[in-house]
Amino acid sequence: MVNLLDYDLAGIKKFLIGIGEDPFRGTQLFKWVHQKGVADFEEMTNLSKSLRKVLSEVATVEVPMPKKDDIASDGTRKVLFGVDSQNAVESVFIPEIDRGTLCISSQVGCALACTFCSTGRQGFNRNLSVSEIVGQLWWFMHSPTLDGTPNRLGNVSADRPVSNVVMMGMGEPLTNYDSLITALRVMLDDNAYGLSRRKLTVSTSGIVPNIDRLREDCPVSLAVSLHAPTNELRDELVPINKKYPIEQLLDACRRYIDPNISSDVSSEKWIRSGSPRDFVTFEYVMLHGINDSNSQARELLKLTEGISCKFNLIPFNPFPGSGYKTSHSERVQAFQRILMSGGRIATVRKTRGDDVSGACGQLAGEVKDKRTPRRSRSQREGVSSNRYVMRGKS
Ligand code: SAH
Ligand code: SF4
């Protein structure tokens, strides 16, 4: 059995050829699965009876099963998806009046061990497959909310509750490269979710060679977790910096940005209307007394001179035993003012969903950590069913 959610459109066509069927049916099949959320081949009425029968014998449409579904007081919804008998990952949906942003996980845990990140503290178990990545979006697009009403707010179209996707959940997307690229292609495809490249963001802690590959293979909006103005401090906070230091990372950012595009970095309008490669977003977690001084803000200005960029300051979201404190809001504002006075756009990320631990860096999921013997709740409870098989055959 193959899971059709593991394929982009080219993959589905190849699969159809492999089973002796007409590849042109791939587009219809893709639309049924992703646009209509249909997983039972019998319901795909514009496919021939014989094709439906063959498909039910060799294929399935499976998405990860939600194990927990929490809605915060601000409407932020956090869903824990079981991906196998021992592991679960989290996705967070942030509804706003004019858009709905879904934050998706790419791995169970993360190997990069950034010291301020709850996912990083858990260690790494495994990469998610394409179907486990795309399945998070599929589920939010096609499932009703807890009270049965569609999953949307305000002006976001009824059939498209998710207008933006950010790869900012658990894991480092650029270390799960092949699955990430296929998943991004599905999200961008007009026959599937039709997201625009500007509304699809990959966030990375700085895997330099794969930033270059992403530029070639599937350029989408890029967010880079900078977090420190010097290698000395970044080595400590983001250990992958020892392999790919700041200078190399910033060079990769320069390469990512299309050199032919205007370099008027001070215009917010330009950034809003730009193509995904016009600028890079630097994420910067604000840690009290560690990376939040005025002189560090000025160092950042020097460091990023000539790069079309915007800064997103993220107040540190605490978790038990982190050892860090969140910068005071006056400090964050002062830091922001220095960046802005140097001509950079600098925003402060609103903390959303923190009463369900759905804010950045609080995502913990349930990880069978190879480094810590503590068992996750699913292990203790012996949860064994891991998949939510739609009415198709498995
Ligand atoms: N691995 C990728 C994407 C996932 S993390 C990356 O590191 O970019 C998404 C963002 O949340 C990153 O900028 C990350 O540095 C930040 N983050 C991690 N832990 C955090 C915390 N406790 N508080 C605030 N932001 C955090
Ligand atoms: Fe991994 Fe990103 Fe967390 Fe670092 S911040 S440990 S790269 S998920």
GROMACS .gro file of C-alpha atoms and ligand atoms in nm:
model
  428
    1MET     CA    1   0.000   0.000   0.000
    2VAL     CA    2   0.125   0.346  -0.081
    3ASN     CA    3   0.000   0.654   0.096
    4LEU     CA    4  -0.097   0.910  -0.170
    5LEU     CA    5  -0.019   1.191   0.075
    6ASP     CA    6   0.348   1.103   0.031
    7TYR     CA    7   0.349   1.226  -0.330
    8ASP     CA    8   0.355   1.558  -0.506
    9LEU     CA    9   0.170   1.577  -0.840
   10ALA     CA   10   0.468   1.448  -1.038
   11GLY     CA   11   0.495   1.159  -0.792
   12ILE     CA   12   0.127   1.069  -0.827
   13LYS     CA   13   0.161   1.066  -1.205
   14LYS     CA   14   0.465   0.840  -1.181
   15PHE     CA   15   0.276   0.613  -0.945
   16LEU     CA   16  -0.016   0.590  -1.192
   17ILE     CA   17   0.222   0.500  -1.474
   18GLY     CA   18   0.374   0.235  -1.247
   19ILE     CA   19   0.038   0.065  -1.202
   20GLY     CA   20  -0.041   0.087  -1.572
   21GLU     CA   21  -0.289   0.375  -1.545
   22ASP     CA   22  -0.324   0.703  -1.731
   23PRO     CA   23  -0.102   0.967  -1.562
   24PHE     CA   24  -0.344   1.241  -1.668
   25ARG     CA   25  -0.583   1.115  -1.400
   26GLY     CA   26  -0.321   1.232  -1.148
   27THR     CA   27  -0.452   1.589  -1.142
   28GLN     CA   28  -0.807   1.475  -1.065
   29LEU     CA   29  -0.685   1.239  -0.797
   30PHE     CA   30  -0.465   1.512  -0.644
   31LYS     CA   31  -0.762   1.753  -0.633
   32TRP     CA   32  -0.986   1.497  -0.464
   33VAL     CA   33  -0.730   1.426  -0.198
   34HIS     CA   34  -0.600   1.774  -0.121
   35GLN     CA   35  -0.869   2.019  -0.230
   36LYS     CA   36  -1.178   1.822  -0.139
   37GLY     CA   37  -1.027   1.622   0.145
   38VAL     CA   38  -1.173   1.300   0.012
   39ALA     CA   39  -0.993   0.981   0.106
   40ASP     CA   40  -1.246   0.720  -0.001
   41PHE     CA   41  -1.175   0.633  -0.365
   42GLU     CA   42  -1.541   0.537  -0.415
   43GLU     CA   43  -1.637   0.904  -0.369
   44MET     CA   44  -1.408   1.017  -0.651
   45THR     CA   45  -1.686   1.007  -0.901
   46ASN     CA   46  -1.504   1.147  -1.204
   47LEU     CA   47  -1.258   0.857  -1.195
   48SER     CA   48  -1.357   0.539  -1.375
   49LYS     CA   49  -1.493   0.251  -1.170
   50SER     CA   50  -1.200   0.033  -1.268
   51LEU     CA   51  -0.943   0.293  -1.160
   52ARG     CA   52  -1.123   0.340  -0.828
   53LYS     CA   53  -1.111  -0.035  -0.773
   54VAL     CA   54  -0.739  -0.059  -0.852
   55LEU     CA   55  -0.662   0.236  -0.627
   56SER     CA   56  -0.850   0.085  -0.334
   57GLU     CA   57  -0.633  -0.224  -0.369
   58VAL     CA   58  -0.295  -0.055  -0.384
   59ALA     CA   59  -0.326   0.288  -0.227
   60THR     CA   60  -0.456   0.469   0.074
   61VAL     CA   61  -0.491   0.826   0.201
   62GLU     CA   62  -0.368   0.841   0.558
   63VAL     CA   63  -0.313   1.142   0.780
   64PRO     CA   64  -0.171   1.149   1.133
   65MET     CA   65  -0.434   1.108   1.403
   66PRO     CA   66  -0.499   1.395   1.645
   67LYS     CA   67  -0.449   1.279   2.002
   68LYS     CA   68  -0.514   1.609   2.171
   69ASP     CA   69  -0.680   1.928   2.057
   70ASP     CA   70  -0.657   2.247   2.267
   71ILE     CA   71  -0.787   2.594   2.196
   72ALA     CA   72  -0.634   2.887   2.384
   73SER     CA   73  -0.835   3.185   2.502
   74ASP     CA   74  -0.710   3.386   2.201
   75GLY     CA   75  -0.838   3.123   1.954
   76THR     CA   76  -0.497   2.966   1.890
   77ARG     CA   77  -0.547   2.595   1.840
   78LYS     CA   78  -0.282   2.338   1.920
   79VAL     CA   79  -0.320   1.983   1.796
   80LEU     CA   80  -0.101   1.691   1.899
   81PHE     CA   81  -0.077   1.439   1.614
   82GLY     CA   82   0.026   1.082   1.684
   83VAL     CA   83   0.271   0.976   1.415
   84ASP     CA   84   0.354   0.631   1.548
   85SER     CA   85   0.300   0.434   1.864
   86GLN     CA   86   0.563   0.630   2.055
   87ASN     CA   87   0.579   0.971   1.901
   88ALA     CA   88   0.357   1.271   1.849
   89VAL     CA   89   0.420   1.615   1.702
   90GLU     CA   90   0.241   1.943   1.743
   91SER     CA   91   0.089   2.191   1.501
   92VAL     CA   92  -0.045   2.531   1.595
   93PHE     CA   93  -0.313   2.723   1.406
   94ILE     CA   94  -0.323   3.098   1.467
   95PRO     CA   95  -0.642   3.259   1.339
   96GLU     CA   96  -0.645   3.632   1.269
   97ILE     CA   97  -0.903   3.849   1.101
   98ASP     CA   98  -0.739   3.857   0.760
   99ARG     CA   99  -0.543   3.532   0.764
  100GLY     CA  100  -0.494   3.196   0.927
  101THR     CA  101  -0.139   3.081   0.991
  102LEU     CA  102  -0.053   2.718   1.049
  103CYS     CA  103   0.276   2.634   1.217
  104ILE     CA  104   0.388   2.287   1.107
  105SER     CA  105   0.639   2.040   1.251
  106SER     CA  106   0.903   1.872   1.034
  107GLN     CA  107   1.066   1.627   1.277
  108VAL     CA  108   0.996   1.438   1.598
  109GLY     CA  109   1.222   1.638   1.829
  110CYS     CA  110   1.532   1.812   1.700
  111ALA     CA  111   1.899   1.718   1.701
  112LEU     CA  112   2.034   2.071   1.697
  113ALA     CA  113   1.990   2.132   2.069
  114CYS     CA  114   1.950   2.509   2.082
  115THR     CA  115   1.968   2.583   2.452
  116PHE     CA  116   1.656   2.803   2.473
  117CYS     CA  117   1.427   2.565   2.280
  118SER     CA  118   1.205   2.309   2.442
  119THR     CA  119   1.205   2.086   2.131
  120GLY     CA  120   1.584   2.100   2.123
  121ARG     CA  121   1.604   1.991   2.485
  122GLN     CA  122   1.418   1.671   2.405
  123GLY     CA  123   1.664   1.533   2.156
  124PHE     CA  124   1.584   1.388   1.817
  125ASN     CA  125   1.393   1.078   1.727
  126ARG     CA  126   1.314   1.082   1.357
  127ASN     CA  127   1.224   1.279   1.048
  128LEU     CA  128   0.860   1.315   0.951
  129SER     CA  129   0.754   1.169   0.618
  130VAL     CA  130   0.592   1.383   0.347
  131SER     CA  131   0.248   1.253   0.446
  132GLU     CA  132   0.311   1.340   0.810
  133ILE     CA  133   0.413   1.695   0.716
  134VAL     CA  134   0.138   1.754   0.457
  135GLY     CA  135  -0.110   1.564   0.676
  136GLN     CA  136  -0.097   1.843   0.935
  137LEU     CA  137  -0.217   2.093   0.675
  138TRP     CA  138  -0.467   1.845   0.529
  139TRP     CA  139  -0.620   1.796   0.872
  140PHE     CA  140  -0.659   2.167   0.951
  141MET     CA  141  -0.803   2.235   0.604
  142HIS     CA  142  -1.058   1.959   0.615
  143SER     CA  143  -1.156   1.904   0.975
  144PRO     CA  144  -1.417   2.096   1.167
  145THR     CA  145  -1.338   2.283   1.486
  146LEU     CA  146  -1.420   2.132   1.822
  147ASP     CA  147  -1.767   2.286   1.824
  148GLY     CA  148  -1.835   2.170   1.470
  149THR     CA  149  -1.801   2.507   1.300
  150PRO     CA  150  -1.551   2.542   1.016
  151ASN     CA  151  -1.195   2.619   1.114
  152ARG     CA  152  -1.179   2.985   1.013
  153LEU     CA  153  -1.221   3.343   1.124
  154GLY     CA  154  -1.298   3.680   0.965
  155ASN     CA  155  -1.221   3.720   0.597
  156VAL     CA  156  -1.029   3.403   0.542
  157SER     CA  157  -1.213   3.211   0.276
  158ALA     CA  158  -1.448   2.939   0.393
  159ASP     CA  159  -1.270   2.664   0.205
  160ARG     CA  160  -0.926   2.796   0.284
  161PRO     CA  161  -0.894   2.842   0.659
  162VAL     CA  162  -0.515   2.826   0.634
  163SER     CA  163  -0.375   3.111   0.423
  164ASN     CA  164  -0.016   3.097   0.550
  165VAL     CA  165   0.208   2.809   0.650
  166VAL     CA  166   0.525   2.846   0.853
  167MET     CA  167   0.768   2.559   0.905
  168MET     CA  168   0.831   2.672   1.261
  169GLY     CA  169   0.700   2.382   1.464
  170MET     CA  170   0.912   2.102   1.601
  171GLY     CA  171   1.233   2.022   1.419
  172GLU     CA  172   1.481   2.172   1.176
  173PRO     CA  173   1.315   2.154   0.832
  174LEU     CA  174   1.640   2.182   0.635
  175THR     CA  175   1.777   1.864   0.793
  176ASN     CA  176   1.474   1.673   0.658
  177TYR     CA  177   1.538   1.813   0.315
  178ASP     CA  178   1.387   1.572   0.062
  179SER     CA  179   1.058   1.530   0.245
  180LEU     CA  180   1.042   1.904   0.305
  181ILE     CA  181   1.081   1.988  -0.064
  182THR     CA  182   0.810   1.742  -0.172
  183ALA     CA  183   0.579   1.871   0.101
  184LEU     CA  184   0.641   2.234  -0.005
  185ARG     CA  185   0.560   2.143  -0.367
  186VAL     CA  186   0.228   1.995  -0.257
  187MET     CA  187   0.145   2.305  -0.054
  188LEU     CA  188   0.226   2.536  -0.348
  189ASP     CA  189   0.044   2.334  -0.612
  190ASP     CA  190  -0.271   2.501  -0.744
  191ASN     CA  191  -0.430   2.159  -0.771
  192ALA     CA  192  -0.371   2.109  -0.398
  193TYR     CA  193  -0.346   2.400  -0.152
  194GLY     CA  194  -0.227   2.673  -0.389
  195LEU     CA  195  -0.033   2.868  -0.129
  196SER     CA  196   0.177   3.150  -0.266
  197ARG     CA  197   0.552   3.133  -0.216
  198ARG     CA  198   0.534   3.446  -0.005
  199LYS     CA  199   0.288   3.283   0.232
  200LEU     CA  200   0.496   2.972   0.280
  201THR     CA  201   0.794   3.020   0.512
  202VAL     CA  202   1.079   2.788   0.598
  203SER     CA  203   1.252   2.875   0.923
  204THR     CA  204   1.605   2.746   0.973
  205SER     CA  205   1.873   2.767   1.236
  206GLY     CA  206   2.120   2.795   0.950
  207ILE     CA  207   2.199   2.478   0.753
  208VAL     CA  208   2.402   2.671   0.495
  209PRO     CA  209   2.430   2.418   0.208
  210ASN     CA  210   2.059   2.348   0.222
  211ILE     CA  211   1.970   2.718   0.215
  212ASP     CA  212   2.145   2.721  -0.124
  213ARG     CA  213   1.963   2.407  -0.235
  214LEU     CA  214   1.627   2.553  -0.128
  215ARG     CA  215   1.698   2.861  -0.338
  216GLU     CA  216   1.737   2.638  -0.643
  217ASP     CA  217   1.478   2.368  -0.570
  218CYS     CA  218   1.185   2.554  -0.422
  219PRO     CA  219   1.235   2.918  -0.328
  220VAL     CA  220   0.986   3.019  -0.060
  221SER     CA  221   1.006   3.281   0.214
  222LEU     CA  222   1.310   3.228   0.431
  223ALA     CA  223   1.336   3.298   0.804
  224VAL     CA  224   1.674   3.254   0.968
  225SER     CA  225   1.712   3.208   1.343
  226LEU     CA  226   1.998   3.445   1.414
  227HIS     CA  227   1.963   3.507   1.790
  228ALA     CA  228   2.312   3.649   1.847
  229PRO     CA  229   2.543   3.906   1.686
  230THR     CA  230   2.870   3.720   1.756
  231ASN     CA  231   2.994   3.368   1.690
  232GLU     CA  232   3.097   3.337   2.051
  233LEU     CA  233   2.740   3.382   2.179
  234ARG     CA  234   2.575   3.204   1.887
  235ASP     CA  235   2.797   2.900   1.937
  236GLU     CA  236   2.645   2.875   2.281
  237LEU     CA  237   2.278   2.939   2.194
  238VAL     CA  238   2.261   2.771   1.852
  239PRO     CA  239   2.532   2.500   1.851
  240ILE     CA  240   2.505   2.439   1.474
  241ASN     CA  241   2.682   2.776   1.448
  242LYS     CA  242   3.009   2.594   1.518
  243LYS     CA  243   2.965   2.417   1.184
  244TYR     CA  244   2.814   2.708   0.991
  245PRO     CA  245   2.931   3.033   1.153
  246ILE     CA  246   2.756   3.367   1.115
  247GLU     CA  247   2.965   3.491   0.819
  248GLN     CA  248   2.882   3.181   0.614
  249LEU     CA  249   2.518   3.201   0.716
  250LEU     CA  250   2.486   3.566   0.613
  251ASP     CA  251   2.657   3.495   0.281
  252ALA     CA  252   2.398   3.222   0.218
  253CYS     CA  253   2.125   3.478   0.298
  254ARG     CA  254   2.277   3.722   0.047
  255ARG     CA  255   2.276   3.446  -0.215
  256TYR     CA  256   1.917   3.357  -0.133
  257ILE     CA  257   1.800   3.708  -0.210
  258ASP     CA  258   1.756   3.777  -0.578
  259PRO     CA  259   2.023   4.032  -0.673
  260ASN     CA  260   1.805   4.185  -0.943
  261ILE     CA  261   1.541   4.307  -0.702
  262SER     CA  262   1.528   4.660  -0.558
  263SER     CA  263   1.735   4.710  -0.247
  264ASP     CA  264   1.519   4.978  -0.087
  265VAL     CA  265   1.517   4.790   0.242
  266SER     CA  266   1.354   5.063   0.442
  267SER     CA  267   1.018   5.040   0.270
  268GLU     CA  268   0.768   4.813   0.443
  269LYS     CA  269   0.544   4.834   0.138
  270TRP     CA  270   0.823   4.695  -0.074
  271ILE     CA  271   0.872   4.408   0.168
  272ARG     CA  272   0.500   4.333   0.172
  273SER     CA  273   0.476   4.322  -0.204
  274GLY     CA  274   0.809   4.157  -0.269
  275SER     CA  275   0.875   3.809  -0.400
  276PRO     CA  276   0.990   3.557  -0.139
  277ARG     CA  277   1.350   3.610  -0.230
  278ASP     CA  278   1.351   3.987  -0.193
  279PHE     CA  279   1.439   3.971   0.174
  280VAL     CA  280   1.520   3.740   0.459
  281THR     CA  281   1.356   3.752   0.799
  282PHE     CA  282   1.592   3.726   1.093
  283GLU     CA  283   1.431   3.574   1.397
  284TYR     CA  284   1.581   3.686   1.724
  285VAL     CA  285   1.469   3.540   2.054
  286MET     CA  286   1.494   3.798   2.331
  287LEU     CA  287   1.675   3.650   2.632
  288HIS     CA  288   1.708   3.868   2.939
  289GLY     CA  289   2.070   3.974   3.002
  290ILE     CA  290   2.204   3.742   2.730
  291ASN     CA  291   2.147   3.893   2.386
  292ASP     CA  292   1.925   4.196   2.448
  293SER     CA  293   2.159   4.492   2.513
  294ASN     CA  294   2.176   4.813   2.311
  295SER     CA  295   2.529   4.737   2.200
  296GLN     CA  296   2.418   4.396   2.071
  297ALA     CA  297   2.142   4.566   1.870
  298ARG     CA  298   2.403   4.797   1.718
  299GLU     CA  299   2.627   4.499   1.637
  300LEU     CA  300   2.334   4.344   1.451
  301LEU     CA  301   2.298   4.657   1.242
  302LYS     CA  302   2.662   4.638   1.139
  303LEU     CA  303   2.642   4.267   1.072
  304THR     CA  304   2.340   4.288   0.844
  305GLU     CA  305   2.440   4.601   0.655
  306GLY     CA  306   2.350   4.566   0.287
  307ILE     CA  307   2.124   4.263   0.337
  308SER     CA  308   1.757   4.316   0.252
  309CYS     CA  309   1.609   4.191   0.572
  310LYS     CA  310   1.359   4.239   0.846
  311PHE     CA  311   1.393   4.144   1.209
  312ASN     CA  312   1.131   3.956   1.403
  313LEU     CA  313   1.200   3.985   1.775
  314ILE     CA  314   1.052   3.692   1.966
  315PRO     CA  315   1.009   3.737   2.340
  316PHE     CA  316   1.149   3.417   2.491
  317ASN     CA  317   0.873   3.172   2.578
  318PRO     CA  318   0.972   3.006   2.902
  319PHE     CA  319   0.945   2.636   2.976
  320PRO     CA  320   1.033   2.449   3.295
  321GLY     CA  321   1.404   2.424   3.364
  322SER     CA  322   1.509   2.645   3.071
  323GLY     CA  323   1.736   2.862   3.284
  324TYR     CA  324   1.651   3.170   3.075
  325LYS     CA  325   1.429   3.468   3.140
  326THR     CA  326   1.226   3.673   2.894
  327SER     CA  327   1.356   4.024   2.825
  328HIS     CA  328   1.143   4.299   2.979
  329SER     CA  329   0.910   4.460   2.728
  330GLU     CA  330   1.085   4.800   2.764
  331ARG     CA  331   1.413   4.627   2.672
  332VAL     CA  332   1.253   4.465   2.368
  333GLN     CA  333   1.117   4.804   2.261
  334ALA     CA  334   1.454   4.976   2.308
  335PHE     CA  335   1.622   4.702   2.104
  336GLN     CA  336   1.357   4.737   1.835
  337ARG     CA  337   1.406   5.116   1.824
  338ILE     CA  338   1.780   5.080   1.764
  339LEU     CA  339   1.722   4.840   1.476
  340MET     CA  340   1.463   5.071   1.326
  341SER     CA  341   1.678   5.378   1.364
  342GLY     CA  342   1.939   5.191   1.158
  343GLY     CA  343   1.684   5.156   0.876
  344ARG     CA  344   1.575   4.798   0.946
  345ILE     CA  345   1.218   4.684   0.976
  346ALA     CA  346   1.180   4.525   1.316
  347THR     CA  347   0.862   4.371   1.451
  348VAL     CA  348   0.793   4.209   1.785
  349ARG     CA  349   0.616   3.877   1.760
  350LYS     CA  350   0.293   3.863   1.953
  351THR     CA  351   0.291   3.573   2.189
  352ARG     CA  352  -0.008   3.364   2.093
  353GLY     CA  353  -0.155   3.057   2.252
  354ASP     CA  354   0.073   3.049   2.552
  355ASP     CA  355  -0.201   2.917   2.780
  356VAL     CA  356  -0.190   2.594   2.577
  357SER     CA  357   0.193   2.604   2.544
  358GLY     CA  358   0.141   2.674   2.176
  359ALA     CA  359   0.387   2.958   2.149
  360CYS     CA  360   0.719   2.938   1.963
  361GLY     CA  361   0.966   2.705   2.122
  362GLN     CA  362   0.715   2.560   2.365
  363LEU     CA  363   0.624   2.275   2.136
  364ALA     CA  364   0.727   1.952   2.295
  365GLY     CA  365   0.504   1.686   2.141
  366GLU     CA  366   0.576   1.340   2.266
  367VAL     CA  367   0.917   1.222   2.171
  368LYS     CA  368   1.077   0.891   2.234
  369ASP     CA  369   1.406   1.050   2.323
  370LYS     CA  370   1.702   0.826   2.268
  371ARG     CA  371   1.907   1.027   2.512
  372THR     CA  372   1.665   1.041   2.805
  373PRO     CA  373   1.516   0.729   2.954
  374ARG     CA  374   1.196   0.902   3.070
  375ARG     CA  375   0.899   0.755   2.889
  376SER     CA  376   0.643   0.972   2.717
  377ARG     CA  377   0.280   0.957   2.817
  378SER     CA  378   0.182   0.761   2.507
  379GLN     CA  379   0.440   0.499   2.594
  380ARG     CA  380   0.320   0.474   2.952
  381GLU     CA  381  -0.039   0.445   2.837
  382GLY     CA  382   0.056   0.200   2.566
  383VAL     CA  383  -0.117   0.396   2.290
  384SER     CA  384  -0.078   0.179   1.986
  385SER     CA  385  -0.306   0.304   1.712
  386ASN     CA  386  -0.112   0.570   1.534
  387ARG     CA  387  -0.296   0.659   1.223
  388TYR     CA  388  -0.620   0.805   1.130
  389VAL     CA  389  -0.714   0.620   0.817
  390MET     CA  390  -0.984   0.800   0.631
  391ARG     CA  391  -1.252   0.582   0.494
  392GLY     CA  392  -1.019   0.449   0.225
  393LYS     CA  393  -0.876   0.104   0.260
  394SER     CA  394  -0.550   0.051   0.440
  395SAH     N1  395   1.426   2.473   1.365
  395SAH     C1  396   1.382   2.590   1.302
  395SAH     C2  397   1.232   2.611   1.308
  395SAH     C3  398   1.162   2.578   1.436
  395SAH     S1  399   1.178   2.684   1.572
  395SAH     C4  400   1.456   2.711   1.356
  395SAH     O1  401   1.525   2.698   1.456
  395SAH     O2  402   1.447   2.816   1.295
  395SAH     C5  403   1.089   2.833   1.525
  395SAH     C6  404   1.145   2.959   1.592
  395SAH     O3  405   1.119   2.958   1.733
  395SAH     C7  406   1.296   2.972   1.578
  395SAH     O4  407   1.333   3.104   1.546
  395SAH     C8  408   1.343   2.936   1.717
  395SAH     O5  409   1.470   2.985   1.742
  395SAH     C9  410   1.235   2.997   1.802
  395SAH     N2  411   1.231   2.947   1.939
  395SAH    C10  412   1.273   2.826   1.985
  395SAH     N3  413   1.254   2.818   2.119
  395SAH    C11  414   1.199   2.935   2.158
  395SAH    C12  415   1.152   2.985   2.283
  395SAH     N4  416   1.159   2.911   2.394
  395SAH     N5  417   1.099   3.108   2.287
  395SAH    C13  418   1.088   3.181   2.174
  395SAH     N6  419   1.128   3.139   2.052
  395SAH    C14  420   1.184   3.017   2.045
  396SF4    FE1  421   1.587   2.270   1.659
  396SF4    FE2  422   1.496   2.510   1.583
  396SF4    FE3  423   1.467   2.425   1.837
  396SF4    FE4  424   1.710   2.488   1.744
  396SF4     S1  425   1.533   2.628   1.770
  396SF4     S2  426   1.658   2.307   1.866
  396SF4     S3  427   1.695   2.417   1.534
  396SF4     S4  428   1.372   2.337   1.658
   0.00000   0.00000   0.00000
